[in-house]
Amino acid sequence: MAETATKTEKHSFQAEVGRLLDIVANALYSEREIFLRELISNAADACDRLRYQALTEPALLDGGAEFQIDLSFDEDAKTLTISDNGSGMTKEELVGNLGTIARSGTSNFVSQLSGDEKKDVSLIGQFGVGFYAAFMVADKVDVISRRAGEDTAWQWISDGKGDFTVEPASRDARGTTITLHMKEDAAEFLSEPRIANIVKTYSDHIPFPIKIAGEGEDYPKQLNAAAALWTRNKSEIDEQQYKEFYHHVSHSFDDPWATLHFRAEGVIEYAGLIYIPTMRPFDLFHPDRKSKLKLYVKRVFITDECEDLVPSWLRFLRGVIDSQDLPLNVSREMLQNNPVVAKIRSGLVKRVVGELSKKAEKEADTYTTFWDAFGPVLKEGVYESPEHRDELMKLMRFKSTSREGWVSLADYVADMKEGQEAIYYISGDDQDTLSRSPQLEGFAAKGIEVLYMTDPVDEFWIPSVGEFDGKALKSVTRGGADLSKIKGAEKEDEKKDDDSADDKAATETVDALVTALREALGDSVKDVRKSDRLTSSPCCLVADDGEMDMHLERLLKQHKQLEQGAPRILEINPGHVLIKALAGNAAGDVKDAAYLLLDQARIMEGEPLPDPAGFAQRMTSVMTKAMG
Ligand SMILES: Nc1ncnc2c1ncn2[C@@H]1O[C@H](COP(=O)(O)OP(=O)(O)OP(=O)(O)O)[C@@H](O)[C@H]1O
């Protein structure tokens, strides 16, 4: 930062802003007209913010309590101006808000931008470009802003190429004026019909008048309806208007998957216009898990940080709640543990869960797309809000070993094999790796469906629920798997015939091998036993009943929440040639083989080897012997 004699300060954009600006200027070319929607949206937010602040500090409104947004253009100078009398910004706010992307998770987001236009456009859709959209149409932008309650104004100027300057300026009253110096190829926007059309399309619902300057009696002419959309009758609102309001409140580009517009009347009174988005926002799993619903009181914006308004497992909802019962001067602190807010919350949850249940049944296809985006968040509700557990469990969908698409728990249960008493699942990081797990082999052979649990949250809700419809949820990597009771699709010739004399002898030698392995491995394992769940792999690891699932243990270790895991049970496949050969030689030294089997099972589990050097030595020795 350098200060010159004219008090002009030069600042560089945060690196992420630079990359974002490149993409905004180029990739979003076909949707350029949204620059105006973004700037009007910011102006409206600034008016909302000041209206709230003025509830406790009325002097902030000195100079005019009516809010409005003014547009004007000059064809000769090639400028378009958007001016508001909202909160305005201090010098620090100008530098901070228009030079960085302050939102959490941003660097992560920008690092995902690939330079591939198509992909980037959809990512930006989750993010919203906001103010930076100005550079889609302008090669220079200047912003003059004066914070309500302050005397000085500041001017911010940039060509969007890496840096910006800030210097003192003058402005008659509070608010912000943004002047866009339009690019040669953006002259089309310097026309009243074009501007009027864009405002009508995207910003009709903005609750403040948006006026365009001009000559004659009709001017300044109001271009929008300027009525809060949620206060209007459903019959007066078309789909496009609902969509545009969604874009405004959510700051995203996708379309809503569901729209709930309602009015609750009774003990308490409130209106709601709530949306379920189509796309997962990039910060859905940010640790603060905050909801972004906007709370209004009698049409005055209060806050979008009212955590009690909606449980965190519905934090993907966007939209507005407007209460008639809360006092206008409600402070954000008063909203905590507030009985009115609690009632709104419970009504809202009921409504949303009801809508989801309806859609799950009637629009099964789009419902699974919803589930794919937001299911992992809804699953949190199963253990956070036990009162909704039953309904939420019905809403759950899973990928499984037996089907292409998604399956509900009810459908899983309906398709269970004769003799099957549990709902089987396997948990891990991704379906592809899980599908190759040795523990699934016996289930696959019998055609028993196993659900994939690939969301970290699965490790929490499953133990808290334990069952569905009286059927226990059972991990295929934990406890004994007595599959013999289940009538499967196994081919006749693959069935074990335990009665033959040969097999009896084989069983005895395998038993001897189990004992030898147990001795060789000592405390490295909890036990060694014959497996019922393996068909083609020689061995695998499983957790004992009542012990922590192996995947959860790995997760906790990764997050340094657990130092030492419990020893596992090594299961061996009596039908495998390697095990048969070892069993024939059980009287010999099985130590190397025992550790190689154990390490192999660990590798398949994706677990680090505690003694990689020992593993390499044994491997080398076995290979040398095999070749010699
Ligand atoms: N007209 C304005 N008046 C006052 N503050 C403004 C105005 N325009 C922008 N700001 C400030 O600059 C910040 C950044 O704006 P920007 O549009 O980039 O992001 P945003 O509105 O927070 O979110 P999004 O990127 O999703 O639009 C705003 O949060 C606001 O604090």
XYZ file of C-alpha atoms and ligand atoms in Angstrom:
659
model
C 0.000 0.000 0.000
C 1.435 3.390 -0.945
C 0.168 6.818 0.050
C 0.564 9.689 -2.379
C 0.348 13.439 -1.822
C -3.312 13.413 -2.956
C -4.179 10.969 -0.200
C -4.933 8.354 -2.788
C -4.196 4.920 -1.451
C -3.461 2.028 -3.761
C -4.438 -1.490 -2.686
C -4.112 -4.865 -4.328
C -7.030 -7.235 -4.610
C -6.780 -10.398 -2.572
C -5.379 -13.099 -4.903
C -8.691 -14.985 -4.956
C -10.550 -11.864 -6.110
C -8.145 -11.550 -9.042
C -8.954 -15.092 -10.199
C -12.650 -14.591 -9.645
C -12.600 -11.388 -11.678
C -10.937 -13.154 -14.607
C -13.664 -15.767 -14.672
C -16.483 -13.309 -14.138
C -15.296 -11.107 -16.969
C -14.941 -13.985 -19.420
C -16.883 -17.107 -18.500
C -20.179 -15.515 -17.617
C -20.414 -13.551 -20.851
C -23.774 -14.944 -21.921
C -25.414 -13.922 -18.660
C -24.007 -10.431 -18.507
C -27.285 -8.716 -17.725
C -27.281 -10.133 -14.207
C -24.692 -7.486 -13.223
C -27.594 -5.131 -12.592
C -29.484 -7.640 -10.476
C -26.378 -8.145 -8.305
C -25.783 -4.421 -7.773
C -29.462 -3.732 -7.046
C -29.518 -6.666 -4.667
C -26.549 -5.217 -2.741
C -28.218 -1.794 -2.674
C -31.408 -3.333 -1.256
C -29.421 -5.251 1.371
C -27.750 -1.979 2.378
C -31.187 -0.361 2.823
C -32.401 -3.333 4.857
C -29.331 -3.163 7.055
C -29.751 0.531 7.769
C -33.469 0.185 8.460
C -32.582 -2.347 11.138
C -29.787 -0.265 12.647
C -32.100 2.754 12.743
C -34.535 0.897 14.997
C -32.125 1.509 17.867
C -30.394 4.577 16.433
C -33.064 6.662 14.646
C -30.609 9.501 13.959
C -29.034 7.346 11.282
C -32.042 8.149 9.113
C -31.472 11.912 9.263
C -31.822 13.164 5.719
C -34.654 10.822 4.769
C -36.442 7.768 6.111
C -37.651 6.615 2.705
C -35.316 4.216 1.018
C -34.831 4.069 -2.725
C -32.499 2.936 -5.471
C -31.817 5.299 -8.373
C -30.551 4.376 -11.802
C -29.283 6.713 -14.505
C -27.220 6.428 -17.645
C -25.326 8.654 -20.024
C -24.957 7.398 -23.575
C -22.207 9.871 -24.468
C -20.093 9.289 -21.417
C -20.951 5.565 -21.626
C -21.744 5.363 -17.921
C -24.441 3.645 -15.932
C -25.008 4.637 -12.306
C -26.685 2.752 -9.469
C -27.246 4.806 -6.351
C -28.845 3.928 -2.999
C -29.498 5.650 0.304
C -28.752 2.578 2.395
C -26.086 2.050 5.034
C -23.129 3.202 2.949
C -19.591 2.100 3.754
C -16.698 3.548 5.717
C -13.275 3.635 4.120
C -12.319 0.411 5.925
C -15.508 -1.251 4.742
C -14.858 -0.204 1.153
C -11.381 -1.697 1.284
C -12.488 -4.827 3.096
C -15.734 -5.534 1.257
C -14.692 -4.624 -2.262
C -11.154 -5.927 -2.229
C -11.464 -9.313 -0.646
C -13.928 -12.125 -0.504
C -14.553 -12.251 3.165
C -16.831 -15.233 3.211
C -15.517 -18.313 4.960
C -14.397 -21.194 2.815
C -13.499 -18.910 -0.061
C -9.955 -19.949 -0.767
C -11.134 -23.518 -0.854
C -13.809 -22.491 -3.333
C -11.495 -20.512 -5.574
C -8.966 -23.321 -5.597
C -11.663 -25.495 -7.135
C -11.974 -23.167 -10.098
C -10.335 -24.989 -12.934
C -10.155 -22.522 -15.782
C -12.661 -24.739 -17.577
C -15.448 -22.272 -18.257
C -18.372 -24.659 -18.053
C -17.362 -26.105 -14.736
C -16.450 -22.742 -13.285
C -19.776 -21.196 -14.193
C -21.622 -23.849 -12.249
C -19.295 -23.442 -9.283
C -19.776 -19.709 -9.309
C -23.474 -20.475 -9.270
C -23.009 -21.851 -5.769
C -21.086 -18.827 -4.726
C -22.628 -15.732 -6.285
C -20.335 -13.125 -7.784
C -22.036 -10.133 -6.196
C -20.346 -6.796 -6.654
C -17.659 -8.218 -8.920
C -20.318 -8.803 -11.584
C -19.858 -5.097 -12.382
C -16.685 -6.026 -14.271
C -18.644 -8.159 -16.716
C -19.813 -4.955 -18.403
C -17.479 -2.234 -17.153
C -13.783 -1.690 -17.714
C -13.678 0.782 -14.863
C -15.898 1.028 -11.793
C -16.012 3.813 -9.274
C -17.873 3.677 -6.017
C -18.544 6.689 -3.825
C -19.915 5.803 -0.423
C -20.786 7.591 2.775
C -21.650 5.640 5.880
C -24.909 6.685 7.583
C -24.043 8.785 10.607
C -20.665 9.928 9.210
C -19.645 13.129 7.430
C -16.944 11.906 5.136
C -17.346 10.023 1.899
C -14.798 7.832 0.121
C -14.241 6.910 -3.473
C -13.076 3.485 -4.607
C -11.848 3.112 -8.194
C -10.671 0.055 -10.083
C -10.290 -1.361 -13.564
C -10.615 -4.830 -12.079
C -7.105 -5.772 -13.119
C -5.362 -6.399 -9.838
C -5.588 -3.239 -7.778
C -7.863 -0.425 -6.706
C -7.462 3.031 -5.187
C -9.321 4.729 -2.343
C -9.436 8.465 -1.747
C -11.580 11.030 0.066
C -14.641 12.193 -1.863
C -17.834 14.103 -1.322
C -21.429 12.909 -1.248
C -24.388 14.978 -0.104
C -26.020 12.315 1.997
C -25.547 8.741 3.204
C -25.487 5.866 0.743
C -23.518 4.436 -2.141
C -23.211 5.427 -5.793
C -21.661 2.982 -8.210
C -20.674 4.306 -11.626
C -19.911 1.775 -14.319
C -17.766 2.916 -17.238
C -19.187 0.529 -19.766
C -17.061 -1.603 -22.063
C -17.356 -0.907 -25.802
C -19.379 -4.081 -26.315
C -21.745 -3.369 -23.415
C -23.338 -0.224 -24.858
C -26.630 -2.126 -25.218
C -27.222 -1.587 -21.502
C -27.261 2.180 -21.939
C -30.917 2.176 -22.891
C -34.020 2.711 -20.794
C -36.098 -0.131 -22.267
C -33.203 -2.552 -21.747
C -32.668 -1.422 -18.142
C -36.418 -1.436 -17.435
C -36.673 -4.941 -18.799
C -33.798 -6.245 -16.669
C -35.246 -4.644 -13.534
C -38.681 -6.118 -14.206
C -37.220 -9.547 -14.856
C -34.850 -9.810 -11.912
C -35.637 -7.144 -9.363
C -39.388 -6.563 -9.446
C -39.721 -7.948 -5.913
C -37.134 -5.634 -4.338
C -39.211 -3.948 -1.601
C -37.782 -0.494 -2.267
C -38.661 1.645 -5.294
C -36.108 1.390 -8.095
C -36.333 4.554 -10.181
C -34.742 5.572 -13.442
C -33.805 9.192 -14.165
C -34.905 10.968 -17.346
C -36.418 14.125 -18.667
C -40.129 14.931 -18.391
C -42.938 14.624 -15.897
C -42.829 10.873 -15.667
C -39.340 10.933 -14.220
C -37.878 9.653 -12.083
C -39.908 6.660 -13.190
C -40.441 3.646 -10.927
C -39.525 0.362 -12.625
C -40.484 -2.275 -10.052
C -43.539 -3.267 -8.028
C -41.621 -2.554 -4.795
C -43.768 -4.807 -2.625
C -42.233 -7.515 -0.492
C -43.017 -10.641 -2.478
C -44.035 -12.750 0.494
C -46.761 -10.291 1.422
C -48.460 -10.699 -1.940
C -51.048 -13.307 -2.808
C -49.774 -16.524 -4.344
C -52.131 -16.065 -7.260
C -50.414 -12.793 -8.200
C -46.939 -14.271 -8.346
C -45.585 -16.227 -11.284
C -42.798 -18.784 -11.259
C -40.244 -16.389 -12.692
C -40.854 -13.912 -9.875
C -40.452 -16.621 -7.262
C -37.209 -17.660 -8.924
C -35.798 -14.182 -9.019
C -36.613 -13.603 -5.390
C -34.770 -16.820 -4.635
C -31.705 -15.529 -6.488
C -31.897 -12.353 -4.446
C -32.219 -13.953 -1.016
C -29.883 -16.854 -1.635
C -27.190 -15.046 -3.599
C -26.937 -18.049 -5.876
C -27.620 -18.768 -9.506
C -29.326 -22.151 -9.375
C -33.099 -22.447 -9.443
C -35.053 -23.494 -6.372
C -36.087 -27.152 -6.261
C -39.063 -26.367 -4.022
C -40.839 -23.181 -3.006
C -43.006 -22.918 0.105
C -45.028 -19.752 0.381
C -47.368 -19.695 3.346
C -49.015 -17.685 6.028
C -49.456 -19.104 9.518
C -52.359 -17.686 11.448
C -53.407 -18.708 14.920
C -51.629 -18.356 18.247
C -48.776 -16.697 16.443
C -48.785 -15.105 13.054
C -46.056 -15.162 10.473
C -45.524 -15.404 6.749
C -42.853 -17.448 5.079
C -41.337 -17.734 1.663
C -38.914 -20.594 1.928
C -36.873 -22.274 -0.774
C -35.070 -25.570 -1.045
C -32.186 -25.043 -3.479
C -31.186 -27.431 -6.243
C -27.462 -27.134 -5.811
C -25.407 -27.748 -2.729
C -23.719 -24.478 -1.700
C -19.958 -24.721 -1.375
C -19.961 -24.003 2.344
C -22.712 -26.407 3.391
C -20.305 -28.368 5.561
C -18.538 -25.384 7.050
C -18.078 -26.114 10.765
C -20.237 -23.208 11.933
C -23.256 -24.859 10.211
C -25.262 -21.629 10.211
C -28.640 -21.131 8.624
C -29.120 -18.168 6.337
C -32.864 -17.610 6.607
C -33.752 -13.952 6.823
C -35.925 -12.875 9.712
C -38.204 -9.872 9.214
C -40.562 -8.338 11.732
C -43.581 -6.660 10.159
C -41.631 -6.365 6.889
C -38.506 -4.871 8.473
C -35.387 -6.935 7.990
C -33.920 -7.909 11.363
C -31.180 -10.461 10.783
C -29.993 -13.378 8.745
C -28.160 -14.792 11.713
C -30.987 -16.067 13.859
C -29.703 -19.500 14.703
C -32.820 -20.568 16.569
C -35.091 -20.007 13.595
C -34.250 -23.270 11.953
C -32.325 -26.355 13.107
C -28.861 -26.712 11.621
C -29.925 -29.866 9.767
C -32.141 -27.619 7.639
C -29.442 -25.007 7.115
C -29.704 -25.362 3.342
C -33.088 -23.582 3.374
C -33.126 -20.091 1.943
C -35.789 -17.411 2.153
C -37.670 -15.191 4.511
C -39.759 -15.466 7.669
C -41.769 -12.384 8.566
C -43.200 -12.351 12.078
C -46.149 -10.280 13.291
C -45.595 -11.079 16.968
C -41.997 -10.142 17.675
C -41.440 -6.510 18.690
C -39.841 -4.341 16.008
C -37.041 -3.339 18.301
C -36.086 -6.945 18.942
C -32.330 -7.244 19.344
C -30.422 -10.247 18.079
C -29.750 -11.297 21.680
C -33.472 -11.256 22.457
C -33.988 -13.789 19.723
C -32.120 -16.453 21.650
C -34.412 -18.858 23.497
C -37.342 -16.742 22.399
C -40.712 -18.575 22.634
C -42.089 -16.939 19.464
C -39.004 -17.948 17.490
C -39.299 -21.472 18.935
C -42.916 -21.739 17.741
C -42.016 -20.466 14.275
C -39.195 -22.978 14.155
C -41.358 -25.943 15.011
C -44.018 -24.892 12.496
C -41.390 -24.424 9.843
C -39.755 -27.792 10.441
C -43.133 -29.516 10.226
C -43.909 -27.767 6.969
C -40.565 -28.534 5.357
C -40.476 -32.162 6.466
C -44.071 -32.546 5.227
C -43.137 -31.084 1.857
C -40.129 -33.386 1.589
C -42.242 -36.434 2.392
C -44.726 -35.430 -0.268
C -42.038 -34.865 -2.853
C -40.245 -38.107 -1.965
C -43.398 -39.945 -2.893
C -44.660 -37.934 -5.831
C -41.440 -36.826 -7.486
C -39.157 -39.745 -6.746
C -36.660 -38.798 -9.473
C -36.008 -35.220 -8.540
C -36.203 -36.215 -4.886
C -33.071 -38.345 -5.235
C -31.248 -35.376 -6.786
C -32.284 -33.373 -3.743
C -31.140 -36.188 -1.482
C -27.797 -36.396 -3.231
C -27.189 -32.695 -2.522
C -28.642 -32.352 0.976
C -29.179 -35.849 2.377
C -26.005 -35.806 4.463
C -27.298 -32.699 6.243
C -30.776 -34.114 6.859
C -29.170 -37.200 8.386
C -27.832 -34.951 11.173
C -31.456 -34.397 12.152
C -31.887 -38.062 12.989
C -29.741 -37.728 16.093
C -30.115 -34.002 16.719
C -33.920 -33.948 16.673
C -35.195 -37.311 17.900
C -38.782 -36.028 17.658
C -38.426 -36.043 13.868
C -36.445 -39.258 13.682
C -39.160 -41.466 12.268
C -40.097 -39.079 9.481
C -36.470 -38.394 8.630
C -35.641 -42.071 8.421
C -38.385 -42.487 5.874
C -36.817 -39.695 3.835
C -33.411 -41.349 3.720
C -32.059 -42.826 0.506
C -28.988 -44.989 0.028
C -26.832 -46.457 -2.676
C -26.470 -50.197 -2.346
C -24.605 -53.217 -3.690
C -27.727 -54.505 -5.484
C -29.129 -51.526 -7.377
C -28.178 -48.792 -9.744
C -30.229 -46.010 -8.156
C -31.180 -45.123 -4.619
C -33.127 -47.215 -2.146
C -35.167 -46.289 0.913
C -35.008 -48.302 4.117
C -38.601 -49.416 3.583
C -37.775 -50.770 0.123
C -34.664 -52.456 1.466
C -36.686 -54.209 4.150
C -39.359 -55.235 1.634
C -36.671 -56.941 -0.473
C -34.874 -58.721 2.361
C -34.004 -62.387 1.841
C -35.797 -65.152 3.691
C -34.155 -65.564 7.076
C -32.440 -62.183 6.919
C -33.027 -60.278 10.126
C -30.767 -57.263 9.827
C -30.253 -54.327 7.510
C -26.641 -54.676 6.401
C -24.383 -51.760 5.591
C -20.752 -50.982 4.985
C -19.254 -47.606 5.796
C -16.247 -45.844 4.337
C -15.102 -42.870 2.323
C -16.358 -43.764 -1.114
C -18.577 -46.282 -2.782
C -16.035 -47.379 -5.346
C -13.468 -48.483 -2.784
C -16.123 -50.003 -0.557
C -17.518 -52.052 -3.421
C -14.227 -53.954 -3.529
C -14.203 -54.792 0.192
C -13.595 -58.459 0.915
C -16.205 -58.359 3.693
C -18.898 -58.020 1.019
C -18.040 -61.232 -0.772
C -20.265 -63.585 1.213
C -23.179 -61.156 0.973
C -22.719 -60.822 -2.774
C -22.634 -64.600 -3.166
C -26.000 -64.850 -1.460
C -27.430 -61.829 -3.243
C -27.932 -59.984 0.056
C -28.189 -56.254 -0.421
C -25.723 -54.100 1.511
C -26.164 -50.340 1.874
C -23.223 -48.018 1.314
C -22.743 -45.452 4.057
C -20.279 -42.927 2.722
C -21.144 -39.788 4.686
C -19.101 -39.100 7.826
C -22.391 -38.377 9.632
C -23.435 -42.018 9.123
C -21.111 -43.030 11.948
C -23.186 -40.905 14.298
C -26.791 -41.451 13.399
C -26.541 -45.208 12.951
C -25.475 -45.960 16.535
C -28.019 -43.458 17.852
C -30.877 -45.174 16.022
C -29.772 -48.775 15.807
C -32.770 -50.094 13.887
C -35.521 -49.454 11.381
C -38.875 -51.210 11.422
C -37.585 -53.604 14.095
C -34.584 -54.645 11.970
C -31.147 -53.919 13.405
C -28.700 -51.916 11.315
C -25.609 -54.090 11.157
C -22.175 -53.315 9.734
C -20.747 -56.086 7.570
C -17.332 -55.261 9.000
C -18.373 -55.808 12.573
C -19.333 -58.829 14.598
C -20.005 -62.334 13.364
C -21.793 -62.703 10.051
C -23.852 -65.820 10.299
C -25.066 -65.874 6.751
C -25.951 -69.558 6.841
C -29.465 -68.801 8.125
C -30.229 -66.573 5.176
C -31.610 -68.219 2.119
C -29.643 -66.692 -0.668
C -29.332 -66.821 -4.400
C -26.231 -69.024 -4.090
C -25.878 -71.576 -6.833
C -26.440 -75.152 -5.715
C -22.921 -76.335 -6.679
C -21.306 -73.572 -4.644
C -23.074 -74.547 -1.473
C -20.924 -75.980 1.231
C -21.602 -79.542 2.113
C -20.175 -79.808 5.586
C -21.086 -83.419 5.971
C -18.566 -84.933 3.561
C -15.646 -86.772 5.152
C -13.088 -84.748 3.167
C -14.509 -81.531 4.416
C -14.449 -82.750 7.983
C -10.733 -83.397 7.691
C -10.239 -80.024 6.017
C -12.176 -78.338 8.814
C -9.867 -79.874 11.373
C -6.701 -78.660 9.646
C -8.150 -75.157 9.239
C -9.001 -75.187 12.952
C -5.400 -76.056 13.668
C -4.271 -73.195 11.414
C -6.546 -70.785 13.279
C -4.923 -71.802 16.555
C -1.436 -71.444 15.071
C -2.209 -67.993 13.663
C -3.711 -66.891 16.961
C -0.505 -67.863 18.748
C 1.729 -66.248 16.154
C -0.129 -62.952 16.153
C -0.620 -62.651 19.905
C -1.844 -59.206 20.913
C -1.738 -57.849 17.360
C -5.255 -59.169 16.884
C -8.220 -59.692 19.134
C -8.861 -63.097 17.642
C -8.475 -65.222 14.525
C -11.484 -67.101 13.189
C -12.942 -68.805 10.148
C -15.022 -66.516 8.028
C -18.499 -66.902 6.694
C -18.314 -63.697 4.662
C -15.373 -64.381 2.333
C -15.547 -66.180 -0.985
C -12.572 -65.027 -3.066
C -10.216 -63.197 -0.688
C -8.054 -65.180 1.732
C -8.654 -62.936 4.725
C -10.153 -59.735 6.088
C -10.377 -57.715 9.278
C -13.562 -57.168 11.241
C -14.417 -55.347 14.447
C -15.898 -57.294 17.311
C -19.543 -56.809 18.198
C -19.885 -53.897 20.568
C -16.624 -52.339 19.436
C -16.196 -49.228 17.380
C -16.729 -49.568 13.655
C -13.413 -49.638 11.800
C -14.326 -46.705 9.585
C -15.287 -44.533 12.564
C -12.039 -45.479 14.267
C -10.095 -44.344 11.201
C -12.070 -41.081 11.032
C -11.374 -40.342 14.695
C -7.683 -41.121 14.293
C -7.472 -38.823 11.262
C -8.980 -36.033 13.337
C -6.687 -36.828 16.243
C -9.645 -37.704 18.440
C -8.354 -41.182 19.099
C -4.806 -42.369 19.601
C -4.979 -46.108 19.801
C -7.537 -48.282 18.039
C -8.788 -51.613 19.370
C -7.186 -54.809 18.019
C -9.227 -56.426 15.243
C -10.413 -59.893 14.482
C -8.627 -61.522 11.536
C -11.029 -63.711 9.584
C -9.663 -66.295 7.177
C -11.413 -67.958 4.273
C -11.270 -71.753 4.703
C -12.145 -72.255 1.038
C -9.222 -70.208 -0.313
C -6.263 -72.107 -1.884
C -3.745 -70.120 0.116
C -5.480 -70.875 3.410
C -5.863 -74.540 2.430
C -2.151 -74.723 1.620
C -1.217 -73.037 4.878
C -3.587 -75.334 6.757
C -1.766 -78.313 5.266
C 1.396 -76.888 6.726
C 0.037 -75.617 10.040
C 2.557 -77.630 11.982
C 5.379 -75.583 10.400
C 6.325 -71.974 11.157
C 3.381 -69.748 10.282
C 4.696 -66.541 11.824
C 5.664 -64.791 8.566
C 2.495 -65.970 6.857
C 0.407 -64.808 9.811
C 1.789 -61.260 9.670
C 1.588 -61.160 5.888
C -2.092 -62.119 6.062
C -2.734 -59.519 8.733
C -0.895 -56.784 6.818
C -2.693 -57.704 3.624
C -6.029 -57.358 5.410
C -4.915 -53.986 6.800
C -3.956 -52.768 3.324
C -7.349 -53.780 1.940
C -8.952 -51.833 4.767
C -6.905 -48.771 3.785
C -5.136 -48.827 7.152
C -1.487 -47.875 7.531
C 0.892 -50.728 8.355
C 2.379 -50.415 11.839
C 5.657 -52.011 10.664
C 6.156 -51.436 6.915
C 9.817 -52.537 7.072
C 8.804 -55.856 8.644
C 6.180 -56.307 5.944
C 8.743 -55.651 3.180
C 11.217 -58.102 4.690
C 8.652 -60.878 4.937
C 7.381 -60.193 1.448
C 10.924 -60.330 0.035
C 11.658 -63.526 1.844
C 8.463 -65.209 0.590
C 9.090 -64.067 -2.978
C 12.706 -65.210 -2.875
C 11.604 -68.631 -1.655
C 8.919 -68.835 -4.341
C 11.456 -68.056 -7.042
C 14.223 -70.201 -5.645
N -24.503 -0.669 -2.234
C -23.877 -1.085 -1.158
N -24.022 -0.449 0.031
C -23.376 -0.858 1.144
N -22.568 -1.915 1.183
C -22.376 -2.598 0.039
C -23.005 -2.228 -1.187
N -22.597 -3.080 -2.149
C -21.776 -3.963 -1.541
N -21.636 -3.688 -0.231
C -20.826 -4.401 0.771
O -19.873 -5.166 0.108
C -19.983 -6.532 0.474
C -19.561 -7.402 -0.666
O -20.536 -7.377 -1.674
P -20.663 -8.591 -2.645
O -21.785 -8.337 -3.556
O -19.329 -8.832 -3.283
O -20.927 -9.803 -1.697
P -22.248 -10.193 -0.883
O -23.380 -9.296 -1.250
O -21.857 -10.260 0.561
O -22.520 -11.668 -1.351
P -22.654 -12.209 -2.853
O -21.254 -12.355 -3.350
O -23.320 -13.511 -2.701
O -23.466 -11.190 -3.581
C -21.431 -6.688 0.907
O -21.585 -7.770 1.804
C -21.686 -5.335 1.577
O -21.197 -5.366 2.903
